[in-house]
Amino acid sequence: MDHSRAANSHYKFKLMPEFFVNYHEIARQSPDSKVTTQPSFGLIDQPYSEPTSTKLDAEPKKPWERFAAYINQLNAENSGNVTYKVFYLTRHGLGVHNVFEAKVGREAWNNYWSHLDGDGTISWVDAKLTEDGVQQAEVLGRFWADAVTTEKVPLPGSRYTSPLARCLETTRLVFSKPMGQFGEQFEPVVKELLRERLTDHTCDKRSTRTWIEGQYPSYLIEPGFSEEDLLWKPDRWESVEEHVARKQKALEEIFTQDCSPFISLTVHSYAISAILRACGYEEFRVREGSTIAVLIRAQRVV
């Protein structure tokens, strides 16, 4: 790879919706207008233009096996300027901030409580998972293990996580056991750009690098990750456009540096929305403790 070119590369991202269920319709039909983890992660069983060797296999392949072969074929046939990756987007489990906001109401949360460190009993600075959030993540981990076994869903070749505590812990609870069960190394990459939209809410302020390293010693922290949180400000909101640009940059870095065709991102509700917008796709909301799968086409723009 020409690293000087890669460092200055720019990509146009496009989400390819025809391979997965209609997430917008699922959200519309849901009582809380949020998408949950779908059977087989939402993959639509359909024919593909497959290599001859695959067609001649005596044993029928599972839909995910055929889809994975198709993705590999797409990447082999396209020029170096076009790449396809499947992203597993996981929203963290229920956090203490989610519960407190529901308790006091959105207006009271946004105008008062979200600016505090806590209510004197619980703290939501870099909000942690609730017991329900832990359970959601554990259930999702079992779903993953079963999907890999029965549906032959490819495990993510690379796993990235937001540095906020609720995502770090969700990543551990969802992926550590399935990775170990199938003999894969569990070394998620902590990536600053995957954080939630930056607001003046203290729940969006991250812990120090030292704390993350102490709590999650097997995690790999990306180069240049600061000790203190340099992004969060108590008097500033990141605009939607700024957030989408930040997720655009995160995707560009992943497509430039990571050759795996199957990528896991453990992120946040509005982070998923920003990723969808960066791919020119209408956003939808995802429920806590859920994984959705999407196919993203990246074209390098010179």
mmCIF file of C-alpha atoms in Angstrom:
data_model
loop_
_atom_site.group_PDB
_atom_site.id
_atom_site.type_symbol
_atom_site.label_atom_id
_atom_site.label_comp_id
_atom_site.label_asym_id
_atom_site.label_seq_id
_atom_site.Cartn_x
_atom_site.Cartn_y
_atom_site.Cartn_z
ATOM 1 C CA MET A 1 0.000 0.000 0.000
ATOM 2 C CA ASP A 2 1.126 3.532 -0.773
ATOM 3 C CA HIS A 3 0.972 4.896 2.767
ATOM 4 C CA SER A 4 1.413 8.510 1.695
ATOM 5 C CA ARG A 5 -1.660 8.163 -0.501
ATOM 6 C CA ALA A 6 -3.606 6.244 2.142
ATOM 7 C CA ALA A 7 -2.971 8.952 4.712
ATOM 8 C CA ASN A 8 -4.638 11.525 2.443
ATOM 9 C CA SER A 9 -7.347 9.279 1.023
ATOM 10 C CA HIS A 10 -11.001 10.162 1.038
ATOM 11 C CA TYR A 11 -13.868 7.743 0.632
ATOM 12 C CA LYS A 12 -17.435 7.908 -0.528
ATOM 13 C CA PHE A 13 -19.487 5.443 1.511
ATOM 14 C CA LYS A 14 -22.735 3.828 0.425
ATOM 15 C CA LEU A 15 -24.882 1.489 2.476
ATOM 16 C CA MET A 16 -26.237 -1.437 0.430
ATOM 17 C CA PRO A 17 -29.699 -2.123 1.952
ATOM 18 C CA GLU A 18 -30.850 -4.860 -0.431
ATOM 19 C CA PHE A 19 -29.044 -7.639 1.445
ATOM 20 C CA PHE A 20 -30.744 -7.130 4.800
ATOM 21 C CA VAL A 21 -34.266 -6.718 6.127
ATOM 22 C CA ASN A 22 -35.915 -3.306 6.011
ATOM 23 C CA TYR A 23 -34.728 -1.801 9.290
ATOM 24 C CA HIS A 24 -36.876 1.307 8.815
ATOM 25 C CA GLU A 25 -40.016 -0.808 8.557
ATOM 26 C CA ILE A 26 -39.004 -2.822 11.626
ATOM 27 C CA ALA A 27 -38.463 0.420 13.564
ATOM 28 C CA ARG A 28 -41.872 1.732 12.451
ATOM 29 C CA GLN A 29 -43.579 -1.444 13.680
ATOM 30 C CA SER A 30 -41.745 -1.467 17.011
ATOM 31 C CA PRO A 31 -43.533 -0.025 20.082
ATOM 32 C CA ASP A 32 -40.542 2.198 20.887
ATOM 33 C CA SER A 33 -39.571 2.784 17.224
ATOM 34 C CA LYS A 34 -36.252 1.014 17.716
ATOM 35 C CA VAL A 35 -34.709 -1.923 15.864
ATOM 36 C CA THR A 36 -33.761 -5.025 17.832
ATOM 37 C CA THR A 37 -31.417 -7.874 16.936
ATOM 38 C CA GLN A 38 -33.050 -9.779 14.072
ATOM 39 C CA PRO A 39 -32.965 -13.537 13.363
ATOM 40 C CA SER A 40 -29.775 -14.325 11.454
ATOM 41 C CA PHE A 41 -28.860 -10.645 11.993
ATOM 42 C CA GLY A 42 -31.376 -9.667 9.342
ATOM 43 C CA LEU A 43 -29.684 -11.277 6.346
ATOM 44 C CA ILE A 44 -32.102 -11.959 3.476
ATOM 45 C CA ASP A 45 -31.708 -15.440 1.992
ATOM 46 C CA GLN A 46 -31.188 -14.834 -1.716
ATOM 47 C CA PRO A 47 -29.127 -16.165 -4.635
ATOM 48 C CA TYR A 48 -25.769 -14.626 -5.469
ATOM 49 C CA SER A 49 -23.432 -14.776 -8.387
ATOM 50 C CA GLU A 50 -21.085 -17.293 -6.790
ATOM 51 C CA PRO A 51 -17.795 -18.871 -7.866
ATOM 52 C CA THR A 52 -18.158 -22.221 -9.674
ATOM 53 C CA SER A 53 -16.342 -24.070 -6.894
ATOM 54 C CA THR A 54 -19.016 -22.902 -4.444
ATOM 55 C CA LYS A 55 -21.853 -24.011 -6.713
ATOM 56 C CA LEU A 56 -20.379 -27.517 -7.028
ATOM 57 C CA ASP A 57 -20.106 -28.097 -3.272
ATOM 58 C CA ALA A 58 -22.050 -31.228 -2.347
ATOM 59 C CA GLU A 59 -23.247 -29.833 0.985
ATOM 60 C CA PRO A 60 -25.667 -26.877 0.786
ATOM 61 C CA LYS A 61 -24.261 -23.722 2.253
ATOM 62 C CA LYS A 62 -26.013 -21.594 4.857
ATOM 63 C CA PRO A 63 -27.164 -18.125 3.714
ATOM 64 C CA TRP A 64 -24.382 -16.411 5.699
ATOM 65 C CA GLU A 65 -21.764 -18.729 4.206
ATOM 66 C CA ARG A 66 -22.920 -17.891 0.692
ATOM 67 C CA PHE A 67 -23.103 -14.185 1.542
ATOM 68 C CA ALA A 68 -19.568 -14.253 2.957
ATOM 69 C CA ALA A 69 -18.316 -15.940 -0.212
ATOM 70 C CA TYR A 70 -20.094 -13.279 -2.247
ATOM 71 C CA ILE A 71 -18.449 -10.445 -0.261
ATOM 72 C CA ASN A 72 -15.031 -12.022 -0.767
ATOM 73 C CA GLN A 73 -15.791 -12.357 -4.474
ATOM 74 C CA LEU A 74 -16.845 -8.701 -4.714
ATOM 75 C CA ASN A 75 -13.618 -7.572 -3.097
ATOM 76 C CA ALA A 76 -11.538 -9.851 -5.335
ATOM 77 C CA GLU A 77 -13.214 -8.635 -8.525
ATOM 78 C CA ASN A 78 -13.246 -4.904 -7.791
ATOM 79 C CA SER A 79 -10.371 -2.514 -8.219
ATOM 80 C CA GLY A 80 -8.364 -1.301 -5.273
ATOM 81 C CA ASN A 81 -10.502 1.840 -5.196
ATOM 82 C CA VAL A 82 -13.668 -0.047 -4.210
ATOM 83 C CA THR A 83 -14.015 -2.169 -1.054
ATOM 84 C CA TYR A 84 -16.955 -3.893 0.619
ATOM 85 C CA LYS A 85 -17.195 -4.556 4.357
ATOM 86 C CA VAL A 86 -19.923 -5.968 6.548
ATOM 87 C CA PHE A 87 -20.301 -3.991 9.758
ATOM 88 C CA TYR A 88 -21.914 -5.434 12.869
ATOM 89 C CA LEU A 89 -23.173 -2.348 14.706
ATOM 90 C CA THR A 90 -23.869 -3.064 18.368
ATOM 91 C CA ARG A 91 -25.512 -0.542 20.656
ATOM 92 C CA HIS A 92 -24.361 -0.765 24.268
ATOM 93 C CA GLY A 93 -26.669 -2.201 26.901
ATOM 94 C CA LEU A 94 -28.932 -0.053 29.055
ATOM 95 C CA GLY A 95 -26.949 2.575 30.969
ATOM 96 C CA VAL A 96 -27.660 4.304 34.276
ATOM 97 C CA HIS A 97 -28.131 7.576 32.377
ATOM 98 C CA ASN A 98 -30.822 5.994 30.184
ATOM 99 C CA VAL A 99 -32.753 4.887 33.265
ATOM 100 C CA PHE A 100 -32.462 8.215 35.080
ATOM 101 C CA GLU A 101 -33.558 10.176 32.005
ATOM 102 C CA ALA A 102 -36.633 7.948 31.702
ATOM 103 C CA LYS A 103 -37.337 8.522 35.416
ATOM 104 C CA VAL A 104 -37.182 12.338 35.430
ATOM 105 C CA GLY A 105 -38.242 12.997 31.829
ATOM 106 C CA ARG A 106 -36.237 14.273 28.876
ATOM 107 C CA GLU A 107 -36.780 17.978 29.586
ATOM 108 C CA ALA A 108 -35.609 17.784 33.204
ATOM 109 C CA TRP A 109 -32.705 15.571 32.163
ATOM 110 C CA ASN A 110 -31.507 17.862 29.372
ATOM 111 C CA ASN A 111 -31.991 21.113 31.287
ATOM 112 C CA TYR A 112 -30.651 20.109 34.697
ATOM 113 C CA TRP A 113 -29.711 16.581 35.690
ATOM 114 C CA SER A 114 -27.496 15.758 32.680
ATOM 115 C CA HIS A 115 -25.096 18.572 33.661
ATOM 116 C CA LEU A 116 -24.455 17.062 37.087
ATOM 117 C CA ASP A 117 -22.182 14.148 37.973
ATOM 118 C CA GLY A 118 -25.069 12.243 39.586
ATOM 119 C CA ASP A 119 -27.957 12.533 42.014
ATOM 120 C CA GLY A 120 -25.995 11.782 45.169
ATOM 121 C CA THR A 121 -26.761 8.074 44.990
ATOM 122 C CA ILE A 122 -25.605 7.100 41.518
ATOM 123 C CA SER A 123 -23.049 8.683 39.202
ATOM 124 C CA TRP A 124 -23.507 8.908 35.446
ATOM 125 C CA VAL A 125 -20.174 10.464 34.502
ATOM 126 C CA ASP A 126 -19.001 8.061 31.780
ATOM 127 C CA ALA A 127 -22.204 6.153 32.514
ATOM 128 C CA LYS A 128 -21.921 2.458 33.371
ATOM 129 C CA LEU A 129 -24.330 -0.348 32.528
ATOM 130 C CA THR A 130 -27.261 -1.125 34.775
ATOM 131 C CA GLU A 131 -27.959 -4.707 35.851
ATOM 132 C CA ASP A 132 -30.499 -4.892 33.032
ATOM 133 C CA GLY A 133 -27.871 -3.567 30.632
ATOM 134 C CA VAL A 134 -25.459 -6.284 31.703
ATOM 135 C CA GLN A 135 -28.154 -8.902 31.184
ATOM 136 C CA GLN A 136 -28.961 -7.513 27.720
ATOM 137 C CA ALA A 137 -25.322 -7.805 26.706
ATOM 138 C CA GLU A 138 -25.014 -11.333 28.091
ATOM 139 C CA VAL A 139 -28.129 -12.422 26.184
ATOM 140 C CA LEU A 140 -26.701 -10.876 23.016
ATOM 141 C CA GLY A 141 -23.434 -12.749 23.600
ATOM 142 C CA ARG A 142 -25.331 -16.043 23.709
ATOM 143 C CA PHE A 143 -27.218 -15.042 20.555
ATOM 144 C CA TRP A 144 -23.887 -14.407 18.839
ATOM 145 C CA ALA A 145 -22.449 -17.777 19.879
ATOM 146 C CA ASP A 146 -25.546 -19.572 18.602
ATOM 147 C CA ALA A 147 -25.585 -17.599 15.326
ATOM 148 C CA VAL A 148 -21.965 -18.475 14.626
ATOM 149 C CA THR A 149 -22.633 -22.158 15.367
ATOM 150 C CA THR A 150 -25.993 -22.679 13.664
ATOM 151 C CA GLU A 151 -26.168 -19.919 11.041
ATOM 152 C CA LYS A 152 -22.432 -19.816 10.265
ATOM 153 C CA VAL A 153 -22.383 -16.052 10.770
ATOM 154 C CA PRO A 154 -18.729 -14.960 10.383
ATOM 155 C CA LEU A 155 -17.179 -13.693 13.572
ATOM 156 C CA PRO A 156 -15.861 -10.151 13.149
ATOM 157 C CA GLY A 157 -12.230 -10.234 12.074
ATOM 158 C CA SER A 158 -11.741 -6.945 13.913
ATOM 159 C CA ARG A 159 -13.602 -5.451 16.845
ATOM 160 C CA TYR A 160 -13.671 -1.748 17.643
ATOM 161 C CA THR A 161 -15.322 -0.015 20.567
ATOM 162 C CA SER A 162 -16.124 3.463 21.741
ATOM 163 C CA PRO A 163 -13.963 4.319 24.781
ATOM 164 C CA LEU A 164 -17.005 5.078 26.942
ATOM 165 C CA ALA A 165 -17.438 2.594 29.791
ATOM 166 C CA ARG A 166 -20.845 1.306 28.686
ATOM 167 C CA CYS A 167 -19.399 0.268 25.324
ATOM 168 C CA LEU A 168 -16.201 -1.210 26.758
ATOM 169 C CA GLU A 169 -18.206 -3.470 29.061
ATOM 170 C CA THR A 170 -20.787 -4.364 26.399
ATOM 171 C CA THR A 171 -17.962 -5.418 24.083
ATOM 172 C CA ARG A 172 -16.559 -7.721 26.778
ATOM 173 C CA LEU A 173 -19.913 -9.265 27.641
ATOM 174 C CA VAL A 174 -20.977 -9.788 24.018
ATOM 175 C CA PHE A 175 -17.779 -10.916 22.307
ATOM 176 C CA SER A 176 -15.274 -12.349 24.799
ATOM 177 C CA LYS A 177 -16.990 -15.737 25.215
ATOM 178 C CA PRO A 178 -17.870 -16.322 21.532
ATOM 179 C CA MET A 179 -14.338 -15.351 20.492
ATOM 180 C CA GLY A 180 -12.838 -17.716 23.059
ATOM 181 C CA GLN A 181 -15.302 -20.476 22.185
ATOM 182 C CA PHE A 182 -14.161 -20.436 18.562
ATOM 183 C CA GLY A 183 -10.473 -20.028 19.337
ATOM 184 C CA GLU A 184 -10.186 -16.390 18.315
ATOM 185 C CA GLN A 185 -8.142 -13.804 20.194
ATOM 186 C CA PHE A 186 -10.182 -11.178 22.032
ATOM 187 C CA GLU A 187 -8.361 -7.872 21.577
ATOM 188 C CA PRO A 188 -10.846 -5.085 20.836
ATOM 189 C CA VAL A 189 -9.468 -1.766 19.630
ATOM 190 C CA VAL A 190 -10.516 1.315 21.609
ATOM 191 C CA LYS A 191 -11.234 4.093 19.108
ATOM 192 C CA GLU A 192 -11.893 7.681 20.171
ATOM 193 C CA LEU A 193 -13.841 8.670 17.045
ATOM 194 C CA LEU A 194 -16.530 6.063 17.775
ATOM 195 C CA ARG A 195 -17.823 8.019 20.772
ATOM 196 C CA GLU A 196 -21.393 9.203 21.064
ATOM 197 C CA ARG A 197 -22.334 12.650 19.811
ATOM 198 C CA LEU A 198 -20.515 15.096 22.067
ATOM 199 C CA THR A 199 -22.868 17.070 24.284
ATOM 200 C CA ASP A 200 -22.591 18.953 27.571
ATOM 201 C CA HIS A 201 -23.985 15.876 29.339
ATOM 202 C CA THR A 202 -21.525 14.364 31.798
ATOM 203 C CA CYS A 203 -22.536 10.836 30.737
ATOM 204 C CA ASP A 204 -20.631 11.504 27.487
ATOM 205 C CA LYS A 205 -17.350 12.365 29.225
ATOM 206 C CA ARG A 206 -14.938 9.432 29.105
ATOM 207 C CA SER A 207 -12.655 8.070 31.800
ATOM 208 C CA THR A 208 -8.878 8.346 31.663
ATOM 209 C CA ARG A 209 -6.674 6.130 29.542
ATOM 210 C CA THR A 210 -5.157 4.737 32.767
ATOM 211 C CA TRP A 211 -8.611 3.655 33.983
ATOM 212 C CA ILE A 212 -9.422 1.957 30.676
ATOM 213 C CA GLU A 213 -6.089 0.126 30.649
ATOM 214 C CA GLY A 214 -6.611 -1.012 34.232
ATOM 215 C CA GLN A 215 -10.177 -2.235 33.719
ATOM 216 C CA TYR A 216 -9.667 -3.786 30.264
ATOM 217 C CA PRO A 217 -6.041 -4.906 29.978
ATOM 218 C CA SER A 218 -6.679 -7.094 26.910
ATOM 219 C CA TYR A 219 -7.999 -4.148 24.885
ATOM 220 C CA LEU A 220 -5.749 -2.415 22.362
ATOM 221 C CA ILE A 221 -5.802 1.373 22.594
ATOM 222 C CA GLU A 222 -5.249 3.147 19.284
ATOM 223 C CA PRO A 223 -2.151 5.338 18.808
ATOM 224 C CA GLY A 224 -2.495 8.941 19.963
ATOM 225 C CA PHE A 225 -5.186 8.175 22.557
ATOM 226 C CA SER A 226 -4.854 10.844 25.270
ATOM 227 C CA GLU A 227 -4.788 10.266 29.013
ATOM 228 C CA GLU A 228 -7.532 12.821 29.717
ATOM 229 C CA ASP A 229 -10.679 13.393 27.683
ATOM 230 C CA LEU A 230 -9.785 16.242 25.332
ATOM 231 C CA LEU A 231 -13.027 16.151 23.311
ATOM 232 C CA TRP A 232 -15.748 16.647 25.925
ATOM 233 C CA LYS A 233 -16.553 20.241 26.932
ATOM 234 C CA PRO A 234 -19.074 21.251 29.632
ATOM 235 C CA ASP A 235 -20.415 24.097 27.481
ATOM 236 C CA ARG A 236 -20.513 22.719 23.951
ATOM 237 C CA TRP A 237 -22.683 20.498 21.772
ATOM 238 C CA GLU A 238 -21.320 18.870 18.667
ATOM 239 C CA SER A 239 -23.545 19.620 15.675
ATOM 240 C CA VAL A 240 -25.082 16.741 13.725
ATOM 241 C CA GLU A 241 -22.852 17.643 10.784
ATOM 242 C CA GLU A 242 -19.730 17.597 12.957
ATOM 243 C CA HIS A 243 -20.726 14.216 14.380
ATOM 244 C CA VAL A 244 -21.325 12.734 10.925
ATOM 245 C CA ALA A 245 -17.939 14.081 9.796
ATOM 246 C CA ARG A 246 -16.317 12.400 12.808
ATOM 247 C CA LYS A 247 -17.914 9.067 11.912
ATOM 248 C CA GLN A 248 -16.880 9.574 8.273
ATOM 249 C CA LYS A 249 -13.288 9.916 9.480
ATOM 250 C CA ALA A 250 -13.618 6.798 11.670
ATOM 251 C CA LEU A 251 -14.860 4.764 8.704
ATOM 252 C CA GLU A 252 -12.077 6.132 6.507
ATOM 253 C CA GLU A 253 -9.445 5.081 9.036
ATOM 254 C CA ILE A 254 -10.935 1.583 9.314
ATOM 255 C CA PHE A 255 -11.196 1.087 5.548
ATOM 256 C CA THR A 256 -7.642 2.397 5.080
ATOM 257 C CA GLN A 257 -5.986 0.395 7.851
ATOM 258 C CA ASP A 258 -8.051 -2.801 8.254
ATOM 259 C CA CYS A 259 -8.278 -5.531 5.610
ATOM 260 C CA SER A 260 -10.935 -7.613 7.394
ATOM 261 C CA PRO A 261 -14.243 -7.808 5.476
ATOM 262 C CA PHE A 262 -16.229 -8.321 8.715
ATOM 263 C CA ILE A 263 -15.970 -5.572 11.331
ATOM 264 C CA SER A 264 -17.657 -5.088 14.697
ATOM 265 C CA LEU A 265 -18.324 -1.642 16.170
ATOM 266 C CA THR A 266 -19.709 -1.283 19.698
ATOM 267 C CA VAL A 267 -21.159 2.210 19.800
ATOM 268 C CA HIS A 268 -24.135 4.375 20.761
ATOM 269 C CA SER A 269 -27.603 5.244 19.484
ATOM 270 C CA TYR A 270 -26.727 8.538 17.800
ATOM 271 C CA ALA A 271 -23.357 7.149 16.716
ATOM 272 C CA ILE A 272 -25.186 4.498 14.681
ATOM 273 C CA SER A 273 -27.383 7.230 13.198
ATOM 274 C CA ALA A 274 -24.289 9.237 12.233
ATOM 275 C CA ILE A 275 -22.691 6.184 10.595
ATOM 276 C CA LEU A 276 -25.852 5.649 8.542
ATOM 277 C CA ARG A 277 -25.862 9.310 7.498
ATOM 278 C CA ALA A 278 -22.176 9.113 6.526
ATOM 279 C CA CYS A 279 -23.229 6.311 4.183
ATOM 280 C CA GLY A 280 -26.008 8.389 2.618
ATOM 281 C CA TYR A 281 -28.717 6.407 4.367
ATOM 282 C CA GLU A 282 -31.752 7.543 6.328
ATOM 283 C CA GLU A 283 -31.171 6.946 10.004
ATOM 284 C CA PHE A 284 -33.163 4.768 12.381
ATOM 285 C CA ARG A 285 -32.797 4.009 16.065
ATOM 286 C CA VAL A 286 -31.455 0.792 17.584
ATOM 287 C CA ARG A 287 -32.521 -0.552 20.971
ATOM 288 C CA GLU A 288 -29.981 -1.006 23.781
ATOM 289 C CA GLY A 289 -28.106 -4.321 23.716
ATOM 290 C CA SER A 290 -28.834 -5.037 20.049
ATOM 291 C CA THR A 291 -26.704 -5.805 16.975
ATOM 292 C CA ILE A 292 -27.612 -4.946 13.401
ATOM 293 C CA ALA A 293 -25.623 -5.935 10.309
ATOM 294 C CA VAL A 294 -25.084 -3.663 7.294
ATOM 295 C CA LEU A 295 -23.019 -3.849 4.111
ATOM 296 C CA ILE A 296 -21.006 -0.734 3.262
ATOM 297 C CA ARG A 297 -19.398 -0.017 -0.103
ATOM 298 C CA ALA A 298 -16.421 2.319 0.025
ATOM 299 C CA GLN A 299 -15.069 4.046 -3.051
ATOM 300 C CA ARG A 300 -11.825 5.891 -2.757
ATOM 301 C CA VAL A 301 -12.080 9.372 -4.231
ATOM 302 C CA VAL A 302 -8.735 10.599 -5.506
#
